[in-house]
Amino acid sequence: NAGVTQTPKFQVLKTGQSMTLQCAQDMNHNSMYWYRQDPGMGLRLIYYSASEGTTDKGEVPNGYNVSRLNKREFSLRLESAAPSQTSVYFCASSGPGRNQPQHFGDGTRLSIL
Amino acid sequence: AQSVTQPDIHITVSEGASLELRCNYSYGATPYLFWYVQSPGQGLQLLLKYFSGDTLVQGIKGFEAEFKRSQSSFNLRKPSVHWSDAAEYFCAVGGGSNYKLTFGKGTLLTVNP
């Protein structure tokens, strides 16, 4: 019963390097989300995908791109990493309907030097 | 725009004491409200949710929350706190057509023996 799986769990990058964070869910959910969590800031939405084939910007999309590869997978890419992108990244998914809760992965801890 | 305020950044209680974590929201229509808990190094776990009906909702781990429309509040309560409840707690509001949630900045709970 995996739920939402994120890889990798930890990563250290140098400024300017690129990286793709992977997320997969096995709950047949339509909607998927990427958040970043920084101390004292709560969770901020980077991008989301309401359904397969669609993606939209969230609150803090600058410096990121996403791909909804299929219904199961939603990846987040940093094209040229910056120290300000050091954070913990969470992927989430939710079923159809506005009242459905989001289910979270365990996060990717990303440090950019 | 929807927003969530958790007025208390950090709360310390003794084991066995009662607990109330505050959450105030701003939303233009009937909100969908959620409480999540995050243990160190983990993702977010859903504690409970409110959509409609009975304003007192029960969740997992002995938690409950009360929706008060007149006060725009959704406070989380537990009659007797256990040491294992030490974690960070997030309130979230949603309900829009794009299924997005807006999270508060969290309340860190410390439990003293």
mmCIF file of C-alpha atoms in Angstrom:
data_model
loop_
_atom_site.group_PDB
_atom_site.id
_atom_site.type_symbol
_atom_site.label_atom_id
_atom_site.label_comp_id
_atom_site.label_asym_id
_atom_site.label_seq_id
_atom_site.Cartn_x
_atom_site.Cartn_y
_atom_site.Cartn_z
ATOM 1 C CA ASN A 1 0.000 0.000 0.000
ATOM 2 C CA ALA A 2 2.566 2.564 -1.197
ATOM 3 C CA GLY A 3 0.354 5.670 -1.663
ATOM 4 C CA VAL A 4 2.564 8.533 -2.882
ATOM 5 C CA THR A 5 6.203 7.703 -3.543
ATOM 6 C CA GLN A 6 8.885 10.347 -4.006
ATOM 7 C CA THR A 7 12.424 9.859 -5.225
ATOM 8 C CA PRO A 8 15.065 10.649 -4.249
ATOM 9 C CA LYS A 9 14.669 11.207 -0.512
ATOM 10 C CA PHE A 10 17.795 13.345 -0.217
ATOM 11 C CA GLN A 11 19.885 15.244 -2.746
ATOM 12 C CA VAL A 12 22.699 17.771 -2.710
ATOM 13 C CA LEU A 13 23.278 19.902 -5.790
ATOM 14 C CA LYS A 14 25.635 22.630 -6.809
ATOM 15 C CA THR A 15 24.315 25.978 -7.979
ATOM 16 C CA GLY A 16 23.430 25.804 -11.666
ATOM 17 C CA GLN A 17 22.923 22.047 -11.808
ATOM 18 C CA SER A 18 19.633 20.586 -12.977
ATOM 19 C CA MET A 19 17.543 17.961 -11.265
ATOM 20 C CA THR A 20 14.225 16.176 -11.655
ATOM 21 C CA LEU A 21 12.215 15.097 -8.637
ATOM 22 C CA GLN A 22 9.986 12.129 -9.274
ATOM 23 C CA CYS A 23 6.559 11.419 -7.822
ATOM 24 C CA ALA A 24 4.229 8.506 -8.399
ATOM 25 C CA GLN A 25 0.882 7.577 -6.832
ATOM 26 C CA ASP A 26 -0.938 4.263 -6.944
ATOM 27 C CA MET A 27 -4.360 5.443 -5.764
ATOM 28 C CA ASN A 28 -5.745 6.245 -9.226
ATOM 29 C CA HIS A 29 -6.045 9.910 -8.249
ATOM 30 C CA ASN A 30 -6.762 12.551 -10.850
ATOM 31 C CA SER A 31 -5.035 15.509 -9.202
ATOM 32 C CA MET A 32 -1.415 15.867 -8.189
ATOM 33 C CA TYR A 33 0.545 18.678 -6.534
ATOM 34 C CA TRP A 34 4.061 19.845 -5.752
ATOM 35 C CA TYR A 35 4.766 21.881 -2.615
ATOM 36 C CA ARG A 36 7.841 23.252 -0.977
ATOM 37 C CA GLN A 37 8.167 23.539 2.785
ATOM 38 C CA ASP A 38 10.464 26.064 4.403
ATOM 39 C CA PRO A 39 10.790 26.827 8.128
ATOM 40 C CA GLY A 40 8.057 29.169 9.309
ATOM 41 C CA MET A 41 6.452 29.306 5.865
ATOM 42 C CA GLY A 42 4.185 26.282 5.930
ATOM 43 C CA LEU A 43 3.566 24.566 2.605
ATOM 44 C CA ARG A 44 3.537 26.619 -0.564
ATOM 45 C CA LEU A 45 2.127 25.264 -3.792
ATOM 46 C CA ILE A 46 4.571 25.242 -6.703
ATOM 47 C CA TYR A 47 2.534 23.578 -9.455
ATOM 48 C CA TYR A 48 -0.471 21.339 -9.654
ATOM 49 C CA SER A 49 -2.167 19.094 -12.163
ATOM 50 C CA ALA A 50 -5.923 18.877 -11.802
ATOM 51 C CA SER A 51 -6.084 15.997 -14.258
ATOM 52 C CA GLU A 52 -3.888 14.087 -16.657
ATOM 53 C CA GLY A 53 -2.715 16.362 -19.442
ATOM 54 C CA THR A 54 -3.099 19.630 -17.539
ATOM 55 C CA THR A 55 -0.730 21.601 -15.341
ATOM 56 C CA ASP A 56 -1.055 25.005 -13.702
ATOM 57 C CA LYS A 57 1.099 27.352 -11.685
ATOM 58 C CA GLY A 58 0.694 27.644 -7.977
ATOM 59 C CA GLU A 59 1.943 30.261 -5.572
ATOM 60 C CA VAL A 60 5.710 29.947 -6.188
ATOM 61 C CA PRO A 61 6.348 28.529 -9.702
ATOM 62 C CA ASN A 62 9.430 30.547 -10.701
ATOM 63 C CA GLY A 63 12.486 28.407 -11.344
ATOM 64 C CA TYR A 64 10.503 25.173 -11.719
ATOM 65 C CA ASN A 65 8.869 23.159 -14.454
ATOM 66 C CA VAL A 66 6.585 20.139 -14.207
ATOM 67 C CA SER A 67 5.485 17.237 -16.348
ATOM 68 C CA ARG A 68 2.394 15.120 -15.845
ATOM 69 C CA LEU A 69 3.795 12.043 -17.527
ATOM 70 C CA ASN A 70 0.649 9.952 -17.095
ATOM 71 C CA LYS A 71 -2.065 9.575 -14.498
ATOM 72 C CA ARG A 72 0.358 8.087 -11.975
ATOM 73 C CA GLU A 73 3.419 10.283 -12.346
ATOM 74 C CA PHE A 74 4.098 13.985 -11.853
ATOM 75 C CA SER A 75 7.690 15.227 -11.974
ATOM 76 C CA LEU A 76 9.236 18.521 -10.858
ATOM 77 C CA ARG A 77 12.321 19.882 -12.608
ATOM 78 C CA LEU A 78 14.819 22.479 -11.509
ATOM 79 C CA GLU A 79 16.601 23.619 -14.652
ATOM 80 C CA SER A 80 19.307 25.702 -12.970
ATOM 81 C CA ALA A 81 19.288 25.204 -9.231
ATOM 82 C CA ALA A 82 19.773 28.178 -6.919
ATOM 83 C CA PRO A 83 20.500 28.232 -3.167
ATOM 84 C CA SER A 84 17.036 29.769 -2.615
ATOM 85 C CA GLN A 85 15.560 26.485 -3.802
ATOM 86 C CA THR A 86 17.028 24.616 -0.845
ATOM 87 C CA SER A 87 13.910 23.172 0.731
ATOM 88 C CA VAL A 88 11.885 20.086 1.443
ATOM 89 C CA TYR A 89 9.662 19.199 -1.500
ATOM 90 C CA PHE A 90 6.418 17.309 -1.095
ATOM 91 C CA CYS A 91 4.264 15.681 -3.696
ATOM 92 C CA ALA A 92 0.581 15.044 -3.021
ATOM 93 C CA SER A 93 -2.404 13.594 -4.819
ATOM 94 C CA SER A 94 -6.163 13.693 -4.387
ATOM 95 C CA GLY A 95 -9.184 11.932 -5.749
ATOM 96 C CA PRO A 96 -12.026 13.488 -7.737
ATOM 97 C CA GLY A 97 -14.138 16.090 -5.979
ATOM 98 C CA ARG A 98 -13.363 19.280 -4.147
ATOM 99 C CA ASN A 99 -13.867 17.673 -0.759
ATOM 100 C CA GLN A 100 -11.187 15.034 -1.178
ATOM 101 C CA PRO A 101 -8.134 15.333 1.075
ATOM 102 C CA GLN A 102 -4.647 15.361 -0.324
ATOM 103 C CA HIS A 103 -2.340 12.438 0.379
ATOM 104 C CA PHE A 104 1.333 13.268 0.802
ATOM 105 C CA GLY A 105 4.608 11.553 0.092
ATOM 106 C CA ASP A 106 7.476 11.567 2.579
ATOM 107 C CA GLY A 107 9.303 14.401 0.858
ATOM 108 C CA THR A 108 12.603 15.095 -0.878
ATOM 109 C CA ARG A 109 15.163 17.043 1.102
ATOM 110 C CA LEU A 110 17.126 19.133 -1.374
ATOM 111 C CA SER A 111 20.206 21.205 -0.549
ATOM 112 C CA ILE A 112 21.795 23.512 -3.098
ATOM 113 C CA LEU A 113 25.285 24.722 -2.387
ATOM 114 C CA ALA B 1 -8.476 34.725 -1.990
ATOM 115 C CA GLN B 2 -8.485 31.987 0.576
ATOM 116 C CA SER B 3 -6.141 32.095 3.548
ATOM 117 C CA VAL B 4 -5.457 30.317 6.820
ATOM 118 C CA THR B 5 -4.032 31.743 10.022
ATOM 119 C CA GLN B 6 -2.639 29.626 12.809
ATOM 120 C CA PRO B 7 -1.943 32.199 15.522
ATOM 121 C CA ASP B 8 0.264 29.984 17.666
ATOM 122 C CA ILE B 9 3.677 29.147 16.244
ATOM 123 C CA HIS B 10 4.688 26.930 19.180
ATOM 124 C CA ILE B 11 2.678 25.419 22.022
ATOM 125 C CA THR B 12 3.995 23.418 24.967
ATOM 126 C CA VAL B 13 1.726 21.234 27.073
ATOM 127 C CA SER B 14 2.241 18.600 29.716
ATOM 128 C CA GLU B 15 1.403 14.999 28.983
ATOM 129 C CA GLY B 16 -2.179 14.319 30.013
ATOM 130 C CA ALA B 17 -3.254 17.940 29.662
ATOM 131 C CA SER B 18 -5.906 19.068 27.226
ATOM 132 C CA LEU B 19 -4.982 20.708 23.933
ATOM 133 C CA GLU B 20 -6.550 23.251 21.624
ATOM 134 C CA LEU B 21 -4.838 24.450 18.454
ATOM 135 C CA ARG B 22 -6.363 27.457 16.780
ATOM 136 C CA CYS B 23 -7.145 27.905 13.108
ATOM 137 C CA ASN B 24 -8.876 30.844 11.445
ATOM 138 C CA TYR B 25 -9.696 30.831 7.750
ATOM 139 C CA SER B 26 -10.835 33.219 5.091
ATOM 140 C CA TYR B 27 -12.904 31.821 2.256
ATOM 141 C CA GLY B 28 -15.668 33.235 0.113
ATOM 142 C CA ALA B 29 -17.973 30.237 0.084
ATOM 143 C CA THR B 30 -18.543 27.127 2.139
ATOM 144 C CA PRO B 31 -15.061 25.909 2.972
ATOM 145 C CA TYR B 32 -13.657 22.452 3.091
ATOM 146 C CA LEU B 33 -11.353 22.308 6.112
ATOM 147 C CA PHE B 34 -8.604 19.893 7.035
ATOM 148 C CA TRP B 35 -6.126 19.287 9.811
ATOM 149 C CA TYR B 36 -2.870 17.501 9.077
ATOM 150 C CA VAL B 37 -0.059 16.356 11.358
ATOM 151 C CA GLN B 38 3.613 16.105 10.442
ATOM 152 C CA SER B 39 6.127 14.173 12.514
ATOM 153 C CA PRO B 40 9.823 15.061 12.072
ATOM 154 C CA GLY B 41 11.185 13.866 8.758
ATOM 155 C CA GLN B 42 7.793 12.667 7.567
ATOM 156 C CA GLY B 43 5.097 13.758 5.195
ATOM 157 C CA LEU B 44 1.727 15.137 6.240
ATOM 158 C CA GLN B 45 -0.929 12.806 7.575
ATOM 159 C CA LEU B 46 -4.616 13.687 7.530
ATOM 160 C CA LEU B 47 -6.149 13.940 11.008
ATOM 161 C CA LEU B 48 -9.680 14.984 10.096
ATOM 162 C CA LYS B 49 -11.782 16.914 7.617
ATOM 163 C CA TYR B 50 -14.956 18.993 7.530
ATOM 164 C CA PHE B 51 -17.217 19.365 4.508
ATOM 165 C CA SER B 52 -20.736 19.881 5.787
ATOM 166 C CA GLY B 53 -23.205 18.663 8.381
ATOM 167 C CA ASP B 54 -22.243 18.168 12.003
ATOM 168 C CA THR B 55 -19.885 20.956 13.000
ATOM 169 C CA LEU B 56 -17.979 18.728 15.438
ATOM 170 C CA VAL B 57 -15.870 16.229 13.543
ATOM 171 C CA GLN B 58 -13.911 13.313 14.903
ATOM 172 C CA GLY B 59 -10.555 12.264 13.571
ATOM 173 C CA ILE B 60 -7.817 9.772 14.147
ATOM 174 C CA LYS B 61 -5.660 9.525 17.269
ATOM 175 C CA GLY B 62 -8.431 10.934 19.502
ATOM 176 C CA PHE B 63 -8.507 14.390 17.883
ATOM 177 C CA GLU B 64 -11.624 16.391 17.153
ATOM 178 C CA ALA B 65 -12.293 19.792 15.606
ATOM 179 C CA GLU B 66 -15.221 22.186 15.695
ATOM 180 C CA PHE B 67 -16.280 24.323 12.747
ATOM 181 C CA LYS B 68 -17.654 27.713 13.773
ATOM 182 C CA ARG B 69 -18.840 29.651 10.763
ATOM 183 C CA SER B 70 -19.567 32.821 12.747
ATOM 184 C CA GLN B 71 -15.977 32.933 13.956
ATOM 185 C CA SER B 72 -14.368 31.556 10.775
ATOM 186 C CA SER B 73 -12.592 29.064 12.956
ATOM 187 C CA PHE B 74 -11.784 25.361 12.899
ATOM 188 C CA ASN B 75 -9.942 24.627 16.133
ATOM 189 C CA LEU B 76 -8.383 21.251 16.848
ATOM 190 C CA ARG B 77 -8.788 19.685 20.271
ATOM 191 C CA LYS B 78 -7.689 16.662 22.247
ATOM 192 C CA PRO B 79 -8.787 15.942 25.829
ATOM 193 C CA SER B 80 -5.540 14.318 26.970
ATOM 194 C CA VAL B 81 -2.257 14.699 25.114
ATOM 195 C CA HIS B 82 0.224 11.845 24.780
ATOM 196 C CA TRP B 83 3.989 12.268 24.295
ATOM 197 C CA SER B 84 3.601 10.785 20.816
ATOM 198 C CA ASP B 85 1.434 13.750 19.795
ATOM 199 C CA ALA B 86 4.504 15.978 19.660
ATOM 200 C CA ALA B 87 4.615 17.112 16.034
ATOM 201 C CA GLU B 88 3.723 20.015 13.783
ATOM 202 C CA TYR B 89 0.071 20.591 12.958
ATOM 203 C CA PHE B 90 -1.264 22.259 9.855
ATOM 204 C CA CYS B 91 -4.727 23.589 9.133
ATOM 205 C CA ALA B 92 -5.814 23.861 5.488
ATOM 206 C CA VAL B 93 -8.789 25.279 3.588
ATOM 207 C CA GLY B 94 -10.022 24.396 0.109
ATOM 208 C CA GLY B 95 -13.126 24.067 -1.976
ATOM 209 C CA GLY B 96 -12.371 25.752 -5.246
ATOM 210 C CA SER B 97 -12.876 24.184 -8.618
ATOM 211 C CA ASN B 98 -9.157 23.530 -8.996
ATOM 212 C CA TYR B 99 -8.968 21.420 -5.820
ATOM 213 C CA LYS B 100 -6.160 23.547 -4.386
ATOM 214 C CA LEU B 101 -5.593 23.745 -0.659
ATOM 215 C CA THR B 102 -4.163 26.696 1.227
ATOM 216 C CA PHE B 103 -2.179 25.762 4.316
ATOM 217 C CA GLY B 104 -1.481 27.677 7.482
ATOM 218 C CA LYS B 105 2.119 28.061 8.608
ATOM 219 C CA GLY B 106 1.758 25.399 11.242
ATOM 220 C CA THR B 107 1.818 25.042 15.020
ATOM 221 C CA LEU B 108 4.637 23.083 16.610
ATOM 222 C CA LEU B 109 3.488 21.078 19.609
ATOM 223 C CA THR B 110 5.931 20.105 22.344
ATOM 224 C CA VAL B 111 4.785 17.662 25.022
ATOM 225 C CA ASN B 112 6.520 17.703 28.402
ATOM 226 C CA PRO B 113 6.621 14.496 30.439
#
